[in-house]
Coordinates of C-alpha atoms in Angstrom, one line a residue:
X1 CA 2.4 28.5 -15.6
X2 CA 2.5 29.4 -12.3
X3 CA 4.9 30.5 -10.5
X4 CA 7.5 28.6 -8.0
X5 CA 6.2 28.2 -4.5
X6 CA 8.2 29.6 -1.8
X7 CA 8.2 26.3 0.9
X8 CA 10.5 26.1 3.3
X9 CA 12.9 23.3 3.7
X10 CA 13.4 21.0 6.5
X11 CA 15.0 18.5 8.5
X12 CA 13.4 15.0 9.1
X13 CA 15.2 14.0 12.3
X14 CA 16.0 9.8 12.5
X15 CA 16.9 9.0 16.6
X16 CA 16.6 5.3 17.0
X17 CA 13.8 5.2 14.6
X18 CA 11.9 8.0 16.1
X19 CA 10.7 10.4 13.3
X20 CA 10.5 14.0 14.1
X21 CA 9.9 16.7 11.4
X22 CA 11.9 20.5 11.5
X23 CA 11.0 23.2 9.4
X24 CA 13.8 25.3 8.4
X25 CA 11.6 28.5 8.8
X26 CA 14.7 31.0 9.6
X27 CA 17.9 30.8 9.6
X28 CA 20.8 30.2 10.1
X29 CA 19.7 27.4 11.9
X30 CA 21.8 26.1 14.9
X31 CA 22.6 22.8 15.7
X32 CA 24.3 21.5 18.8
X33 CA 24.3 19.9 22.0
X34 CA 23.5 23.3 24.1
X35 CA 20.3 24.3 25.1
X36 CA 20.4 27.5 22.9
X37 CA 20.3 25.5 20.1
X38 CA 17.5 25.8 17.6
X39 CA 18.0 21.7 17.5
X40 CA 19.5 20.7 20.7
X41 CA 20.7 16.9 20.7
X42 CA 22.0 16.0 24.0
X43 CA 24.2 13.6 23.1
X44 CA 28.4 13.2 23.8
X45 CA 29.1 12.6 20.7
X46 CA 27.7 15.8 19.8
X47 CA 29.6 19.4 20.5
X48 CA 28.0 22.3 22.5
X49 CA 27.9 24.4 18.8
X50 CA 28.2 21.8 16.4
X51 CA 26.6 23.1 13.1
X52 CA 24.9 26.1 11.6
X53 CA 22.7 25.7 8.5
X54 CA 22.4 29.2 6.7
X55 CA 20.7 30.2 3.5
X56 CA 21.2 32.6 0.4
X57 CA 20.1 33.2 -3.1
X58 CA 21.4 29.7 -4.3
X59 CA 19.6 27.5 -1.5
X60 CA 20.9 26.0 1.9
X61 CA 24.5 26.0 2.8
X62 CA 25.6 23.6 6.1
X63 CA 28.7 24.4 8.0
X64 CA 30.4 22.9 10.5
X65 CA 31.0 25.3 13.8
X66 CA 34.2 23.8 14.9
X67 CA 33.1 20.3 16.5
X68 CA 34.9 17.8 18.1
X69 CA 33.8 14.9 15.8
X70 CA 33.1 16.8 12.6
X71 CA 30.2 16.9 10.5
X72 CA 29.3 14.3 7.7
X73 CA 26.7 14.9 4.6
X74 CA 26.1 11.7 2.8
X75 CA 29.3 10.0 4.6
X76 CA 31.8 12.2 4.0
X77 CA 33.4 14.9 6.3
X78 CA 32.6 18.8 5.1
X79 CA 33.5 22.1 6.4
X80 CA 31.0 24.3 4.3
X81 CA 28.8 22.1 1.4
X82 CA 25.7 23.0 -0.2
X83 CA 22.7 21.4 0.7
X84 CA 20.6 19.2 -1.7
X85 CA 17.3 17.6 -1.3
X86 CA 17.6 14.0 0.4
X87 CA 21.5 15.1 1.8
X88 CA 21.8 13.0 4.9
X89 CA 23.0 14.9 7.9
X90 CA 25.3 12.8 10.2
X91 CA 27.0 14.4 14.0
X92 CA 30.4 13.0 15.0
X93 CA 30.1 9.9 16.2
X94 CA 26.2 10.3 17.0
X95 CA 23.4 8.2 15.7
X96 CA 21.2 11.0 14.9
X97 CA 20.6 10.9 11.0
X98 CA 19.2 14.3 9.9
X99 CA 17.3 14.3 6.2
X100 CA 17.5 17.4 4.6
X101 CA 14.2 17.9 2.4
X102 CA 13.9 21.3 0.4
X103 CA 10.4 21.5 -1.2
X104 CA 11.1 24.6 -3.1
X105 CA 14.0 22.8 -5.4
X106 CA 11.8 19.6 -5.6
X107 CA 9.2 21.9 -7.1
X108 CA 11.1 23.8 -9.6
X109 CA 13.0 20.3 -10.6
X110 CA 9.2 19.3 -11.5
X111 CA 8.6 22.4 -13.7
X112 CA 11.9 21.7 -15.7
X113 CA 10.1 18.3 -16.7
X114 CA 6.7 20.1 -17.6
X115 CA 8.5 23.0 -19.5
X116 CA 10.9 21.0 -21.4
X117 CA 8.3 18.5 -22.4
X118 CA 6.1 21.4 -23.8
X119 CA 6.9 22.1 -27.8
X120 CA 4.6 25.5 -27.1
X121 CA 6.2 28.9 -28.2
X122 CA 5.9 32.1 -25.7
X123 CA 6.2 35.5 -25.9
X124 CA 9.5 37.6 -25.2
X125 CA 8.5 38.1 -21.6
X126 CA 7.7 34.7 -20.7
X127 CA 10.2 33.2 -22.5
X128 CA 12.6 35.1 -20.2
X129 CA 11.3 34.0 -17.1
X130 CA 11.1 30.7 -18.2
X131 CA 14.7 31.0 -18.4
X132 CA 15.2 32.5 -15.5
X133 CA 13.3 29.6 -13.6
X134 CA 15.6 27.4 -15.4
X135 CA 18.7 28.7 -14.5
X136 CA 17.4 28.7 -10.9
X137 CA 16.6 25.2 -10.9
X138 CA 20.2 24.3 -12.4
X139 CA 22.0 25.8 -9.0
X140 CA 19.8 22.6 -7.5
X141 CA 21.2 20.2 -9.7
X142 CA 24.6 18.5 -9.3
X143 CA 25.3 15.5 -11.9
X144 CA 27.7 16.7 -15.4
X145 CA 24.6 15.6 -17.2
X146 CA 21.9 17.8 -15.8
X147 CA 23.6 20.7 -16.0
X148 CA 23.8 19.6 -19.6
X149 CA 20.9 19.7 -20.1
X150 CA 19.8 22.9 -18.4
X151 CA 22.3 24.5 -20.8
X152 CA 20.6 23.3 -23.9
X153 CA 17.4 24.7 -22.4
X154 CA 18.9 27.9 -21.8
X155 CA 20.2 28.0 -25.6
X156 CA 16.9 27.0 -26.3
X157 CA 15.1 29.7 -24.7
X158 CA 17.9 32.5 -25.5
X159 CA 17.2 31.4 -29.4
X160 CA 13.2 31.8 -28.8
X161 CA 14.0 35.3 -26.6
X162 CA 16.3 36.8 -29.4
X163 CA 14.9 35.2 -32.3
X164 CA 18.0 33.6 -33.1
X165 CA 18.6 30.5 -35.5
X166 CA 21.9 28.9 -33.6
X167 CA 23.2 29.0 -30.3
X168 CA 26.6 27.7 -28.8
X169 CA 28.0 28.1 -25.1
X170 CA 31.3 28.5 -25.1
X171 CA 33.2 27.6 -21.5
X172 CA 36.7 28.9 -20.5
X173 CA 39.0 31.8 -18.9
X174 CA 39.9 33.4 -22.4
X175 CA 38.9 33.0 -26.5
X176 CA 42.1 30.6 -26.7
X177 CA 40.9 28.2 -23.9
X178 CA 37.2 28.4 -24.5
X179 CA 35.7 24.4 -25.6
X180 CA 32.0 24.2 -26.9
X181 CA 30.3 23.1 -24.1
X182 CA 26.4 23.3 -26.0
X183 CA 25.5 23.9 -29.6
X184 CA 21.7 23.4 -31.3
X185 CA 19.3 25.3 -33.9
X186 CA 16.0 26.7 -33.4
X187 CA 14.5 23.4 -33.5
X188 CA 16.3 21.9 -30.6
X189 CA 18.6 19.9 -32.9
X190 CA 22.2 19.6 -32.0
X191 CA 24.7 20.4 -33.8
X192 CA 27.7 18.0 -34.1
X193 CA 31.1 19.0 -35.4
X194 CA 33.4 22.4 -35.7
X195 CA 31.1 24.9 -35.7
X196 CA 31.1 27.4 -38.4
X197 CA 30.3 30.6 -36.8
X198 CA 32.6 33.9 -36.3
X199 CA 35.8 33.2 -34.1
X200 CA 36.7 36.4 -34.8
X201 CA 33.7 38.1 -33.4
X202 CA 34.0 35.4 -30.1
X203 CA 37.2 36.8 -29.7
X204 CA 36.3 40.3 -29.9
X205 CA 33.6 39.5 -27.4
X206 CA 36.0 37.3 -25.2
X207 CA 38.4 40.4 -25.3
X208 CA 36.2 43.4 -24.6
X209 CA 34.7 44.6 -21.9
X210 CA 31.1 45.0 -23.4
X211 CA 28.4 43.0 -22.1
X212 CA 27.3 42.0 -25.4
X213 CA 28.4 42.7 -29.1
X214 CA 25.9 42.7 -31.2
X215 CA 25.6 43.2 -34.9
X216 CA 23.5 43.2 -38.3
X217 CA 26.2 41.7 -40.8
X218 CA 27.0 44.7 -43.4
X219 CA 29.1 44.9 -46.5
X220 CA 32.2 46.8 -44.1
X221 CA 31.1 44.5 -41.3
X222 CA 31.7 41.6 -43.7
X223 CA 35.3 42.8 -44.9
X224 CA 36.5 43.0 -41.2
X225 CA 34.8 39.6 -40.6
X226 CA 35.5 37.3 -43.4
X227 CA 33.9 34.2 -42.1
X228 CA 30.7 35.7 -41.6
X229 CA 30.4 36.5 -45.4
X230 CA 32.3 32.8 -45.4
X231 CA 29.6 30.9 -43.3
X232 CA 26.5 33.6 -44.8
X233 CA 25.9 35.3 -40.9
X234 CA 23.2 37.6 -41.4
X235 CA 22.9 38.6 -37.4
X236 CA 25.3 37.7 -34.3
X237 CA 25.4 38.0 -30.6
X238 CA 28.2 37.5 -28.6
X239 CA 27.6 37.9 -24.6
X240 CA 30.8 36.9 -22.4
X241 CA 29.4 35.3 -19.2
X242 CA 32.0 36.9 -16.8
X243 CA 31.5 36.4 -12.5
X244 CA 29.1 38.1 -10.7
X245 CA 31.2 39.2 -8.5
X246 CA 34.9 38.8 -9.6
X247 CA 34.2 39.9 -13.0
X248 CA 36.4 37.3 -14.6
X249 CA 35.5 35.4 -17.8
X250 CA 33.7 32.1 -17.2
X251 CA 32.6 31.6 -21.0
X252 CA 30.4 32.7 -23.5
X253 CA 26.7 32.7 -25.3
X254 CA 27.0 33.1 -29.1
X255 CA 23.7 33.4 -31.0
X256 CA 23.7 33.6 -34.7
X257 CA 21.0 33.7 -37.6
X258 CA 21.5 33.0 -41.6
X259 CA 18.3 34.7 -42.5
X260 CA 17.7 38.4 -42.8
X261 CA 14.1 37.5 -41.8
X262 CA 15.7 36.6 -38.3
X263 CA 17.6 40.0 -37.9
X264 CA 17.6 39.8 -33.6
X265 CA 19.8 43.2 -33.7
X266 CA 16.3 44.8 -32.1
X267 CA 16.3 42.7 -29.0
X268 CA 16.1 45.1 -26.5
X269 CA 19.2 45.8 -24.4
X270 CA 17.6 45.1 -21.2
X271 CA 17.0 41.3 -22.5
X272 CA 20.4 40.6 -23.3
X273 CA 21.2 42.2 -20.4
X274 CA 19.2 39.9 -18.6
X275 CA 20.5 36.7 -20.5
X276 CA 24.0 37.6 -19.9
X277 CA 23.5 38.2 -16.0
X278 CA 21.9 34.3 -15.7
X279 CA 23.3 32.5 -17.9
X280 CA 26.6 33.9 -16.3
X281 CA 24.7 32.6 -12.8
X282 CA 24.9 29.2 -14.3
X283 CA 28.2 28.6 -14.9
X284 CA 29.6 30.0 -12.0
X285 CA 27.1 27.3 -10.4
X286 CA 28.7 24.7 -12.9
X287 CA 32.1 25.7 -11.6
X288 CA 31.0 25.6 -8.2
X289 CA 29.7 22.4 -8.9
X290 CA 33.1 21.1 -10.7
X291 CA 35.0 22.4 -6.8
X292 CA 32.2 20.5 -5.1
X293 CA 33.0 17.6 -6.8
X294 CA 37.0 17.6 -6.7
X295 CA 36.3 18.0 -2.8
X296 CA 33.9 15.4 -2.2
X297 CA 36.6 12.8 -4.6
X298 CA 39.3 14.4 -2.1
X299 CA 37.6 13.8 0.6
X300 CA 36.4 10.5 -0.3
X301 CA 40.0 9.6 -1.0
X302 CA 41.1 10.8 2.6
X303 CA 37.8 8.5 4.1
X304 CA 39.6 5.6 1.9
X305 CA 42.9 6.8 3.6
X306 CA 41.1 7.2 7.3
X307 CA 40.0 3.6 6.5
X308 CA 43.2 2.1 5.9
X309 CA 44.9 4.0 8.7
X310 CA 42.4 2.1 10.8
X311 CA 43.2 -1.0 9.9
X312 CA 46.9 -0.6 10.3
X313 CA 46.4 1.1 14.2
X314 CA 45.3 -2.8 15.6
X315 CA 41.5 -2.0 17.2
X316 CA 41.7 -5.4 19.1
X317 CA 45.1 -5.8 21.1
X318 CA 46.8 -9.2 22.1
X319 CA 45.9 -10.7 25.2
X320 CA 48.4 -12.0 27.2
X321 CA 47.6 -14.1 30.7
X322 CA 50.3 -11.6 32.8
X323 CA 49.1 -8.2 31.4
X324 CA 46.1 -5.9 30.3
X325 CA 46.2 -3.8 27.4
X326 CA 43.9 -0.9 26.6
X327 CA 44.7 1.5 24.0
X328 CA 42.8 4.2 21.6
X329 CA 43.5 6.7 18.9
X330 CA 41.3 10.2 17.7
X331 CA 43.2 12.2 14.7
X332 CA 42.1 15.4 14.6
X333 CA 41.6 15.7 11.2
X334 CA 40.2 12.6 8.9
X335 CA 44.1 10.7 9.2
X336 CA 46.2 11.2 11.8
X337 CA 50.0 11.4 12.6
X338 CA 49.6 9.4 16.1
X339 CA 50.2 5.2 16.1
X340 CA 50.0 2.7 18.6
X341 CA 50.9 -0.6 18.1
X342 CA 51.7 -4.0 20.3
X343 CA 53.8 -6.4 18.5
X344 CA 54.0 -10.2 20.4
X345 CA 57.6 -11.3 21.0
X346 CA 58.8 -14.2 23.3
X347 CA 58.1 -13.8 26.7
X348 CA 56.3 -10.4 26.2
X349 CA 55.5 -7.8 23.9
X350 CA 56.9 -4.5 22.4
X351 CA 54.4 -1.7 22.8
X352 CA 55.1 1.8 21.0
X353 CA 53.3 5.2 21.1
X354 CA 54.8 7.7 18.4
X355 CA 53.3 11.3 17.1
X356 CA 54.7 12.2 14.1
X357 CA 55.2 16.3 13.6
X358 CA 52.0 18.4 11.9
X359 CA 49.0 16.8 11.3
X360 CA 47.0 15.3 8.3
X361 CA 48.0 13.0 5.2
X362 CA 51.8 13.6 4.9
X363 CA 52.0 13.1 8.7
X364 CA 49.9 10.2 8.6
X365 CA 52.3 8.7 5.5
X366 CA 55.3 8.6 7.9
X367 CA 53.3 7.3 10.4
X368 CA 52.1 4.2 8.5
X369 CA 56.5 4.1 7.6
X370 CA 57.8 4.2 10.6
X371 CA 54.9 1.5 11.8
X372 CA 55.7 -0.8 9.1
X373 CA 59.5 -0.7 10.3
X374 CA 59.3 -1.2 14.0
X375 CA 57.4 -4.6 13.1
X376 CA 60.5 -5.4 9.9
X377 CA 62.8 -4.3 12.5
X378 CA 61.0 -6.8 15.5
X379 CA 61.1 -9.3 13.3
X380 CA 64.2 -9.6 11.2
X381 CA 66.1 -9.4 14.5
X382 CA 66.4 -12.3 16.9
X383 CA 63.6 -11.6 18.5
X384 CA 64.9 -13.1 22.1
X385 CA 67.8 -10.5 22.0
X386 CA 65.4 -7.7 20.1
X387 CA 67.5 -4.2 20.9
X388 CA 65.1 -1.5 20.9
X389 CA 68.0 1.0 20.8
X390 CA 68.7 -0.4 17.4
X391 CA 65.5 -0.7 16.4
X392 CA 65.3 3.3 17.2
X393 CA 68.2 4.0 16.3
X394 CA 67.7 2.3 12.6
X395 CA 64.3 4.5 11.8
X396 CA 66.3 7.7 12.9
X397 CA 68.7 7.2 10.5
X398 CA 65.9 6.3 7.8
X399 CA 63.5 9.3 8.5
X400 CA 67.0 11.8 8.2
X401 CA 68.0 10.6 4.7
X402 CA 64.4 10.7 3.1
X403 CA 62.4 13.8 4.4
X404 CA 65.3 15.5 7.0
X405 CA 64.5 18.7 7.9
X406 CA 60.9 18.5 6.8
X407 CA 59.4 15.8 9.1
X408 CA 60.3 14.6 12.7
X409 CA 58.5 12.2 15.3
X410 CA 58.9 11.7 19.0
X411 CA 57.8 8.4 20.7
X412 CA 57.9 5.6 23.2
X413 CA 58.6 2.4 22.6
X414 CA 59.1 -0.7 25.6
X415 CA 59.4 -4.1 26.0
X416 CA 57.5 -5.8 28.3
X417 CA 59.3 -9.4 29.4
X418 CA 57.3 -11.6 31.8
X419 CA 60.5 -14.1 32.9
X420 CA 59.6 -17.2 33.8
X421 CA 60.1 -17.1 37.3
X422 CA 57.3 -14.2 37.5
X423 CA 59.1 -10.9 37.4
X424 CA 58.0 -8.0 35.0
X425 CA 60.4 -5.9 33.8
X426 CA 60.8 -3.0 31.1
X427 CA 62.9 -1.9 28.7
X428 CA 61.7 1.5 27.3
X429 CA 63.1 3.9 24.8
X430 CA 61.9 7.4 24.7
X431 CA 62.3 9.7 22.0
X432 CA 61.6 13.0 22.9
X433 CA 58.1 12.0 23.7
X434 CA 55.9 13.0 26.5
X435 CA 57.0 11.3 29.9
X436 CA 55.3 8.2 30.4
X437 CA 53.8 7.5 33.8
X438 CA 53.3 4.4 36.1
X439 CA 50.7 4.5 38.6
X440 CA 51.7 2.2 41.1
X441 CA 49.2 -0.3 43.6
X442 CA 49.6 2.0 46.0
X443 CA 48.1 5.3 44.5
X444 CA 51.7 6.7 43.6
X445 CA 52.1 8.1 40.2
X446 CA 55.8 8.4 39.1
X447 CA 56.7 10.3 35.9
X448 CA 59.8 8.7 33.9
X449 CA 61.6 11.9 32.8
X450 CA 64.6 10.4 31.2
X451 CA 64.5 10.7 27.5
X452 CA 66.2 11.4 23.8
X453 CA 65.9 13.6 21.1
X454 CA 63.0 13.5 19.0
X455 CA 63.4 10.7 16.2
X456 CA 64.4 12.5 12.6
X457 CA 65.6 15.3 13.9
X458 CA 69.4 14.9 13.6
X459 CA 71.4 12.0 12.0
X460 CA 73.7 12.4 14.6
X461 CA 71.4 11.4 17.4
X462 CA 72.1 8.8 19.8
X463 CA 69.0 6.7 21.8
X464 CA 69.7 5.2 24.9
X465 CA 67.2 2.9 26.9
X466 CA 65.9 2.2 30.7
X467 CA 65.1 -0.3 32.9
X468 CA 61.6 -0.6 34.7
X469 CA 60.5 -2.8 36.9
X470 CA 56.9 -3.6 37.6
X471 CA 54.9 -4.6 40.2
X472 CA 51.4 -6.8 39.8
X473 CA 48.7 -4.3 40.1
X474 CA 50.9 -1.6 39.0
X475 CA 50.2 0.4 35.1
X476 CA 52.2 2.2 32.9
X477 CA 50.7 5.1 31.0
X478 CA 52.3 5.8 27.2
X479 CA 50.4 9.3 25.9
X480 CA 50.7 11.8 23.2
X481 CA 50.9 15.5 23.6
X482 CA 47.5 15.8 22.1
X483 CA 46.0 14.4 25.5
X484 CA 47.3 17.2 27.7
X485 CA 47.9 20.3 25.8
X486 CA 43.8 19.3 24.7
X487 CA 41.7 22.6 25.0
X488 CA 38.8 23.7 25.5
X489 CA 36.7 26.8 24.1
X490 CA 38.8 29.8 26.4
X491 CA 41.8 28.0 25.1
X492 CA 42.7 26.7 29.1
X493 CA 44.9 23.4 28.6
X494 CA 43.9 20.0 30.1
X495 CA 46.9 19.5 31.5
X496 CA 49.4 17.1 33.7
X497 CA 48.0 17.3 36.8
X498 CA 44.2 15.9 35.2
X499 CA 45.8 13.7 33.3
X500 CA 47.7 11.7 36.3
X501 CA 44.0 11.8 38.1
X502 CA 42.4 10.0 35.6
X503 CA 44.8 7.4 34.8
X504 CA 44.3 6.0 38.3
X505 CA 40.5 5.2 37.2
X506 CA 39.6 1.4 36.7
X507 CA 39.5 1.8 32.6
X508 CA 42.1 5.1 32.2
X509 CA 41.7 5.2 28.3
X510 CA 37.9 5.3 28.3
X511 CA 38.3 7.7 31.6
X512 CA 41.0 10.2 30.2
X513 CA 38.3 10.3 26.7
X514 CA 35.6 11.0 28.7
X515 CA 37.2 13.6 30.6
X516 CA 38.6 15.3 27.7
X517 CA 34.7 15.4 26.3
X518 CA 33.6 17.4 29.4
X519 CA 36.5 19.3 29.7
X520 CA 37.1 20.5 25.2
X521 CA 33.1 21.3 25.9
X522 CA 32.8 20.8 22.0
X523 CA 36.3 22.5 20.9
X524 CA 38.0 21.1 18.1
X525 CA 40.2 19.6 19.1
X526 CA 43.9 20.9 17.7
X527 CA 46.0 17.5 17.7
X528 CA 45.7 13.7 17.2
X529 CA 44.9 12.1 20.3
X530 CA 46.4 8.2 21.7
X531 CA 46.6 6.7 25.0
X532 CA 48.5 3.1 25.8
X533 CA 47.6 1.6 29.0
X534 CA 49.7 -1.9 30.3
X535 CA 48.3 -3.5 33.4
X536 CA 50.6 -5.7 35.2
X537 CA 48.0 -8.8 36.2
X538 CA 50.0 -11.2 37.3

């Protein structure tokens, strides 16, 4: 046969159905929007360093760099994945689709279908690097079924190299926790049911700190080992696959003939040697695959979660004919601890901004609480003489009896009444958020300072609320902290003083995001983001 060919991998590049092909000749392999880039994308969406694609012994390995908008493989979020052939490559927000395309593990996948389809017998040598190439090809492979199968062809060849009747892989941290992962004869068969082979000896094996034990079944050997005279073991080989680099058990090979014409005591020590080292290879591969796989389920779970989240935060507000409304949301991981909502009541609205303490799913779980009763409390109280002091007052009390001393939120909440001979006023309620702001007609930015503790932070805590009038032309501004403590890659803040200049734009959400996007230049960005804007319009 001959041998694999060394092809590179590369990246097939999709940007609005423009095709361009990238050979992953060295790496690691940059990926941004700067122009020192190896693949420069000069897109917004896109950070300065956004990902790194690096290679070692096993294959590809992509990495996210810190971006603003994360990196997806396949639709879901990573931080570090191994690359497979046909992974889709997506940037933040981007519509650049990378296809990653790796020739080499194509290739040797190929040769797995030739060889195993072969009933030829090798010599020694060859048989060895056939297994070698096989075990190589499994690190490529990433379904419980293939890796299945490349262990039966490792048995397979192991029995061939050693001359062996029987072979069983064992998988586990210790003899007592090991389960037969593989079992079959010379002939390929499988064998179904409790093996009978030497416990004794796997234990021995499991236990010691040999490479191998191997042994020609004697009359003494026998006498120390019952179930070998028991079961009529002629020759055994027990090699514990322990970690390449941690040295702790994974599992082990156990390789066992009836027939002293198949006495494989004289397999040289540098083949076992060899067997040991890869199949060991393997199932550290299989248990990387097995954490591969509990991440991408937990981080498809957290997409599902993301999802959901998104569907609660409303992405289309109520229009009303007195008022404009813009708001927008970014967590800074998949879910986020930041809400806004706008809840229609007569005459006007209730509008709320909250940031619930630390970031992620348990954050996000309050969030979604707290959400859900500001709308029961709107709307089991009359909703004409709706106290937002109660309201406040009511989800304090609630967040102190179930997760007190563990989790905490600050927020803003107001009601916006349009009375019907044309006045706007507000009633806001702030608990020890960041100061809203209200750019007047005329330019003038005031900052409304007044405030209360931060909601869930003592059961003792009393809310009290203010009175705001506003004028038609005039906005008020309800933020998170996440907007100007942003920061960008020397750590330098955003800040008040750039937030209160770009509120006064025409559209301040989309303004204060874009700004933050030049300003972060790519930094991730360390908390959830959310900006409410109300316009009064007539």
């Amino acid at each position: 046969m001959d041998p694999v060919p060394q092809t590179s991998a590369r990246l097939v590049i999709n940007i609005d159905g423009a095709r361009q092909v990238i050979s992953l000749d060295s790496t690691p392999f940059t990926i941004g929007r700067g122009a020192d880039r190896d693949l420069s994308l000069p897109y917004p969406q896109v950070s300065r360093e956004h990902a790194c694609i690096e290679r070692d012994p096993d294959g590809y390995v992509l990495r996210d760099t810190g971006s603003r908008h994360g990196t997806f493989v396949n639709g879901l979020q990573i931080d570090k994945t191994r690359l497979r052939s046909q992974d889709s490559i997506n940037l933040g927000l981007s519509h650049v689709v990378l296809l990653f395309e790796d020739a080499e593990e194509s290739t040797v996948l190929t040769l797995i279908g030739q060889i195993s389809q072969t009933g030829s017998r090798f010599d020694s040598q060859s048989d060895l690097e056939k297994l070698s190439l096989f075990l190589k090809a499994a690190q490529s492979l990433n379904t419980y079924g293939a890796i299945n199968d490349v262990l039966r062809t490792m048995v397979e060849y192991a029995i061939r190299i050693t001359a062996a009747e029987r072979g069983f892989v064992f998988l586990g941290e210790s003899a007592d926790s090991f389960r037969l992962e593989c079992a079959q004869d010379q002939y390929g068969n499988a064998i179904l049911g409790q093996p009978t082979i030497s416990f004794s000896i796997v234990r021995k094996a499991a236990t010691s700190q040999l490479d191998f034990i191997l042994s020609d079944v004697t009359e003494e050997m026998g006498r120390q080992h019952e179930s070998l005279v028991l079961h009529a073991i002629r020759s055994v080989v027990a090699i514990p696959l322990r970690g390449q680099n941690s040295g702790r058990l994974l599992g082990l090979l156990y390789l066992d003939s009836h027939s002293g014409s198949h006495d494989f005591t004289h397999t040289g020590n540098d083949i076992l040697h060899a067997i040991a080292s890869q199949a060991a290879t393997l199932v550290e591969n299989l248990r990387m695959i097995e954490v591969e796989r509990e991440s991408a389920l937990l981080r498809k779970e957290l997409e599902i979660a993301a999802s959901i989240q998104r569907q609660i935060i409303p992405q289309t507000l109520p229009e009303f004919p007195y008022a404009r409304l813009r708001a927008r949301t970014i967590p800074c991981t998949g879910v986020g601890g930041d809400f806004y909502d706008v809840i229609p009541v007569p005459n006007g609205f209730v509008a709320i901004v909250a940031d619930v303490c630390g970031k992620g799913v348990p954050a996000a779980l309050l969030a979604s609480m707290v959400q859900g009763m500001f709308h029961a409390q709107v709307n089991i109280q009359n909703r004409a003489n709706l106290s937002l002091v109660d309201a406040v007052q009511s989800v304090n009390t609630f967040v102190c009896s179930r997760v007190a001393n563990e989790k905490y939120l600050t927020l803003a909440v107001l009601r916006y009444t349009h009375s019907e001979n044309g006045e706007a006023h507000i009633e806001l309620v702030n608990g020890g958020h960041v100061s809203p702001l209200i750019v007047r007609v005329d330019g003038r930015i005031e900052t409304i300072t007044d405030g209360d503790l931060p909601v869930g932070l003592l059961d003792f805590a009393h809310f009290h609320s203010i009175s705001i009038s506003l004028g038609i032309g005039d906005r008020i501004i309800l933020l998170s902290d996440g907007i100007n403590e942003a920061e960008n890659v020397d750590g330098i803040q955003f800040g008040l003083p750039q937030v209160e200049h770009h509120v006064m734009q025409s559209d301040p959400v989309a303004a204060l995001f874009s700004a933050l996007d030049r300003f972060c230049q790519g930094a991730r960005a360390l908390d959830d983001q959310t900006v409410l804007s109300i316009d009064r319009t007539a």
